[in-house]
Amino acid sequence: MIRIQKFTVNPFQENTYILWDETGEGVLIDPGCYTVQEEKEVLEFIKNNNIQINAILHTHSHLDHCFSSGYFASLLKVSIWIHKEDIITYNAFEKVCSMYGIPIRHSLPELYKLYSFNDGFSFGNSHLEIRFVPGHAPGHVVFYAKEEEFVVNGDCLFYQSIGRTDLPGGNHTTLLSSIKKELFTLPSSTVVYCGHGPETTIGDEVSTNPFLR
């Protein structure tokens, strides 16, 4: 059974997640920690719960979702995983930080691994289905835990809202189509863990999301 812990970090109030199961193995998703204290909080949780992090998974590589990916990858000696269409965004991390005037505390490693949709991603006794949901970013993916009925969906779908599409590689029509095809086809009871803000459910967003009615 997959357990999930959320940390809300950095000035963008991004949600970083740890997923783990009864074996103690787990993954770190979208580590956006920007301060030493935020990094310390995540590390203490990992230590206190005896979690062995096997990988860092990016839903996408916008700066607020990966400020501390390089730090945790080095410290925990694990790889960062991205979608092949996310390589451009990943490689633009330092340039975008500079554009926003944000000092870089940790660079992203040059090496990364690419998702296989056929394989999904497994850790311990658990499996995540990977779905491709572009529109907010060209290489955006989500992680669906079928048995536990939740999805970690980054910046695709929010409570009563959707991800912005005015950033490089964004496309409003593509995002709406992706959400309807890859998220709204999940069971209505599926809990949606968002990249920003509170959780919601697929059923609630199908019924009431003003952008998708």
Short mmCIF file of C-alpha atoms in Angstrom, two decimals:
data_model
loop_
_atom_site.label_atom_id
_atom_site.label_comp_id
_atom_site.label_asym_id
_atom_site.label_seq_id
_atom_site.Cartn_x
_atom_site.Cartn_y
_atom_site.Cartn_z
CA MET A 1 0.00 0.00 0.00
CA ILE A 2 1.48 3.33 -1.09
CA ARG A 3 1.62 6.09 1.48
CA ILE A 4 2.02 9.75 0.54
CA GLN A 5 3.39 12.82 2.30
CA LYS A 6 3.14 16.40 1.02
CA PHE A 7 5.52 19.28 1.72
CA THR A 8 4.58 22.80 0.58
CA VAL A 9 7.79 24.67 -0.21
CA ASN A 10 9.47 27.66 -1.85
CA PRO A 11 7.99 31.09 -2.68
CA PHE A 12 5.78 29.50 -5.37
CA GLN A 13 4.12 27.30 -2.70
CA GLU A 14 4.88 24.16 -4.69
CA ASN A 15 3.90 20.74 -3.38
CA THR A 16 6.71 18.21 -3.11
CA TYR A 17 5.73 14.58 -2.46
CA ILE A 18 7.24 11.44 -0.99
CA LEU A 19 5.63 8.11 -1.88
CA TRP A 20 6.64 4.90 -0.09
CA ASP A 21 5.25 1.53 0.88
CA GLU A 22 5.57 -1.19 3.51
CA THR A 23 8.99 -2.26 2.21
CA GLY A 24 10.41 1.15 3.14
CA GLU A 25 11.27 1.90 -0.49
CA GLY A 26 9.98 5.09 -2.06
CA VAL A 27 10.34 7.95 -4.51
CA LEU A 28 10.66 11.72 -4.21
CA ILE A 29 8.45 13.66 -6.64
CA ASP A 30 9.10 17.25 -7.76
CA PRO A 31 11.51 18.33 -4.99
CA GLY A 32 11.05 22.09 -5.05
CA CYS A 33 12.71 22.89 -1.71
CA TYR A 34 14.54 26.21 -1.88
CA THR A 35 15.79 26.80 1.65
CA VAL A 36 18.05 24.72 3.88
CA GLN A 37 15.18 24.39 6.35
CA GLU A 38 12.85 23.00 3.70
CA GLU A 39 15.48 20.46 2.64
CA LYS A 40 16.06 19.52 6.27
CA GLU A 41 12.34 18.91 6.83
CA VAL A 42 12.20 16.48 3.92
CA LEU A 43 15.37 14.68 4.99
CA GLU A 44 14.17 14.34 8.58
CA PHE A 45 10.91 12.82 7.36
CA ILE A 46 12.82 10.33 5.22
CA LYS A 47 15.08 9.42 8.15
CA ASN A 48 12.34 9.24 10.78
CA ASN A 49 10.25 6.93 8.62
CA ASN A 50 13.18 4.78 7.49
CA ILE A 51 12.46 5.42 3.82
CA GLN A 52 14.92 4.41 1.13
CA ILE A 53 14.44 6.82 -1.77
CA ASN A 54 15.10 4.96 -5.04
CA ALA A 55 14.51 7.77 -7.53
CA ILE A 56 13.52 11.39 -8.08
CA LEU A 57 10.55 11.70 -10.43
CA HIS A 58 9.64 14.94 -12.23
CA THR A 59 6.11 15.54 -13.40
CA HIS A 60 7.84 18.32 -15.35
CA SER A 61 10.95 20.43 -14.90
CA HIS A 62 9.72 23.98 -14.32
CA LEU A 63 12.04 25.63 -11.84
CA ASP A 64 9.65 25.60 -8.87
CA HIS A 65 9.34 21.82 -9.13
CA CYS A 66 13.05 21.03 -9.18
CA PHE A 67 14.99 23.63 -7.16
CA SER A 68 16.42 20.85 -4.99
CA SER A 69 16.48 17.92 -7.43
CA GLY A 70 20.24 18.23 -7.86
CA TYR A 71 20.78 18.38 -4.11
CA PHE A 72 18.73 15.29 -3.33
CA ALA A 73 20.05 13.35 -6.34
CA SER A 74 23.60 13.88 -5.13
CA LEU A 75 22.91 13.30 -1.45
CA LEU A 76 20.74 10.20 -1.91
CA LYS A 77 22.76 8.91 -4.89
CA VAL A 78 19.72 8.40 -7.09
CA SER A 79 18.76 9.32 -10.65
CA ILE A 80 16.31 11.95 -11.84
CA TRP A 81 13.64 10.69 -14.23
CA ILE A 82 11.88 12.84 -16.85
CA HIS A 83 9.88 12.50 -20.06
CA LYS A 84 11.77 12.85 -23.34
CA GLU A 85 9.71 15.94 -24.25
CA ASP A 86 10.79 17.49 -20.95
CA ILE A 87 14.51 17.56 -21.87
CA ILE A 88 14.32 21.13 -23.24
CA THR A 89 12.65 22.40 -20.06
CA TYR A 90 15.12 20.46 -17.89
CA ASN A 91 18.13 21.90 -19.72
CA ALA A 92 16.72 25.45 -19.48
CA PHE A 93 16.60 25.38 -15.65
CA GLU A 94 19.56 27.71 -15.04
CA LYS A 95 18.58 30.08 -17.83
CA VAL A 96 15.04 30.43 -16.49
CA CYS A 97 16.30 30.97 -12.93
CA SER A 98 18.51 33.77 -14.26
CA MET A 99 15.59 35.31 -16.16
CA TYR A 100 13.56 35.45 -12.96
CA GLY A 101 16.52 36.71 -10.92
CA ILE A 102 16.45 33.63 -8.69
CA PRO A 103 19.86 32.56 -7.32
CA ILE A 104 20.66 28.93 -8.10
CA ARG A 105 21.51 26.90 -5.00
CA HIS A 106 21.76 23.54 -6.77
CA SER A 107 22.28 22.87 -10.47
CA LEU A 108 20.50 19.99 -12.15
CA PRO A 109 22.74 17.04 -13.08
CA GLU A 110 23.59 16.69 -16.75
CA LEU A 111 22.55 13.04 -16.67
CA TYR A 112 18.97 11.86 -16.24
CA LYS A 113 16.81 8.88 -17.16
CA LEU A 114 13.74 8.76 -19.39
CA TYR A 115 10.38 7.20 -18.51
CA SER A 116 9.03 4.15 -20.28
CA PHE A 117 5.25 4.38 -20.45
CA ASN A 118 4.89 0.65 -21.01
CA ASP A 119 6.79 -0.09 -17.80
CA GLY A 120 5.46 2.73 -15.62
CA PHE A 121 7.54 3.05 -12.46
CA SER A 122 7.91 0.53 -9.65
CA PHE A 123 9.40 0.66 -6.17
CA GLY A 124 9.15 -1.86 -3.35
CA ASN A 125 5.90 -3.76 -3.85
CA SER A 126 4.23 -0.82 -5.57
CA HIS A 127 3.62 0.36 -9.11
CA LEU A 128 2.78 3.73 -10.62
CA GLU A 129 1.16 4.12 -14.01
CA ILE A 130 2.66 7.02 -15.96
CA ARG A 131 0.35 9.09 -18.17
CA PHE A 132 1.48 11.78 -20.63
CA VAL A 133 -0.49 15.00 -20.04
CA PRO A 134 1.12 17.86 -22.02
CA GLY A 135 -0.23 21.40 -22.23
CA HIS A 136 1.17 23.12 -19.16
CA ALA A 137 4.62 21.90 -20.18
CA PRO A 138 5.50 19.86 -23.29
CA GLY A 139 6.85 16.88 -21.33
CA HIS A 140 4.38 16.79 -18.45
CA VAL A 141 3.45 13.43 -16.94
CA VAL A 142 1.30 12.29 -14.01
CA PHE A 143 1.67 9.28 -11.70
CA TYR A 144 -1.42 7.15 -11.08
CA ALA A 145 -1.59 4.72 -8.16
CA LYS A 146 -4.48 2.50 -9.27
CA GLU A 147 -4.91 0.40 -6.15
CA GLU A 148 -4.75 3.40 -3.81
CA GLU A 149 -6.93 5.53 -6.12
CA PHE A 150 -4.84 8.66 -6.30
CA VAL A 151 -2.86 10.57 -8.91
CA VAL A 152 0.06 12.95 -8.44
CA ASN A 153 -0.68 15.31 -11.30
CA GLY A 154 1.76 18.21 -11.02
CA ASP A 155 0.42 21.36 -12.66
CA CYS A 156 -2.23 19.90 -14.98
CA LEU A 157 -5.35 20.00 -12.87
CA PHE A 158 -5.99 22.05 -9.73
CA TYR A 159 -8.94 22.47 -7.40
CA GLN A 160 -11.40 24.44 -9.57
CA SER A 161 -8.62 25.41 -11.95
CA ILE A 162 -5.99 24.19 -14.44
CA GLY A 163 -2.30 24.84 -15.05
CA ARG A 164 -1.20 28.01 -16.79
CA THR A 165 -0.37 27.67 -20.47
CA ASP A 166 1.47 30.93 -21.19
CA LEU A 167 4.94 29.55 -20.46
CA PRO A 168 7.25 28.22 -23.24
CA GLY A 169 5.84 25.01 -24.65
CA GLY A 170 2.43 25.56 -23.10
CA ASN A 171 -0.78 25.15 -25.08
CA HIS A 172 -4.27 25.73 -23.69
CA THR A 173 -6.11 23.51 -26.16
CA THR A 174 -3.61 20.70 -25.66
CA LEU A 175 -3.94 20.90 -21.88
CA LEU A 176 -7.74 20.70 -21.95
CA SER A 177 -7.61 17.75 -24.33
CA SER A 178 -4.94 16.00 -22.24
CA ILE A 179 -6.90 16.40 -19.01
CA LYS A 180 -10.07 15.01 -20.56
CA LYS A 181 -8.24 12.06 -22.13
CA GLU A 182 -5.80 11.06 -19.37
CA LEU A 183 -7.29 12.38 -16.11
CA PHE A 184 -11.06 12.54 -16.56
CA THR A 185 -11.04 8.88 -17.65
CA LEU A 186 -9.84 7.87 -14.17
CA PRO A 187 -12.44 6.73 -11.59
CA SER A 188 -14.39 9.64 -10.14
CA SER A 189 -13.23 8.77 -6.61
CA THR A 190 -9.56 9.25 -7.55
CA VAL A 191 -7.86 11.77 -5.27
CA VAL A 192 -5.82 14.36 -7.16
CA TYR A 193 -2.63 15.54 -5.48
CA CYS A 194 -1.77 18.84 -7.14
CA GLY A 195 1.49 20.69 -7.72
CA HIS A 196 0.05 23.71 -5.91
CA GLY A 197 -2.88 24.08 -3.55
CA PRO A 198 -5.19 21.52 -1.94
CA GLU A 199 -6.22 18.05 -3.06
CA THR A 200 -9.37 17.47 -5.06
CA THR A 201 -11.03 14.50 -6.78
CA ILE A 202 -11.60 13.62 -10.40
CA GLY A 203 -15.37 13.50 -9.83
CA ASP A 204 -15.50 16.97 -8.31
CA GLU A 205 -13.47 18.48 -11.14
CA VAL A 206 -15.50 16.74 -13.84
CA SER A 207 -18.66 18.19 -12.28
CA THR A 208 -17.57 21.67 -11.28
CA ASN A 209 -14.25 22.77 -12.84
CA PRO A 210 -15.16 25.96 -14.75
CA PHE A 211 -12.40 25.47 -17.32
CA LEU A 212 -13.59 22.02 -18.35
CA ARG A 213 -17.38 22.11 -18.25
#
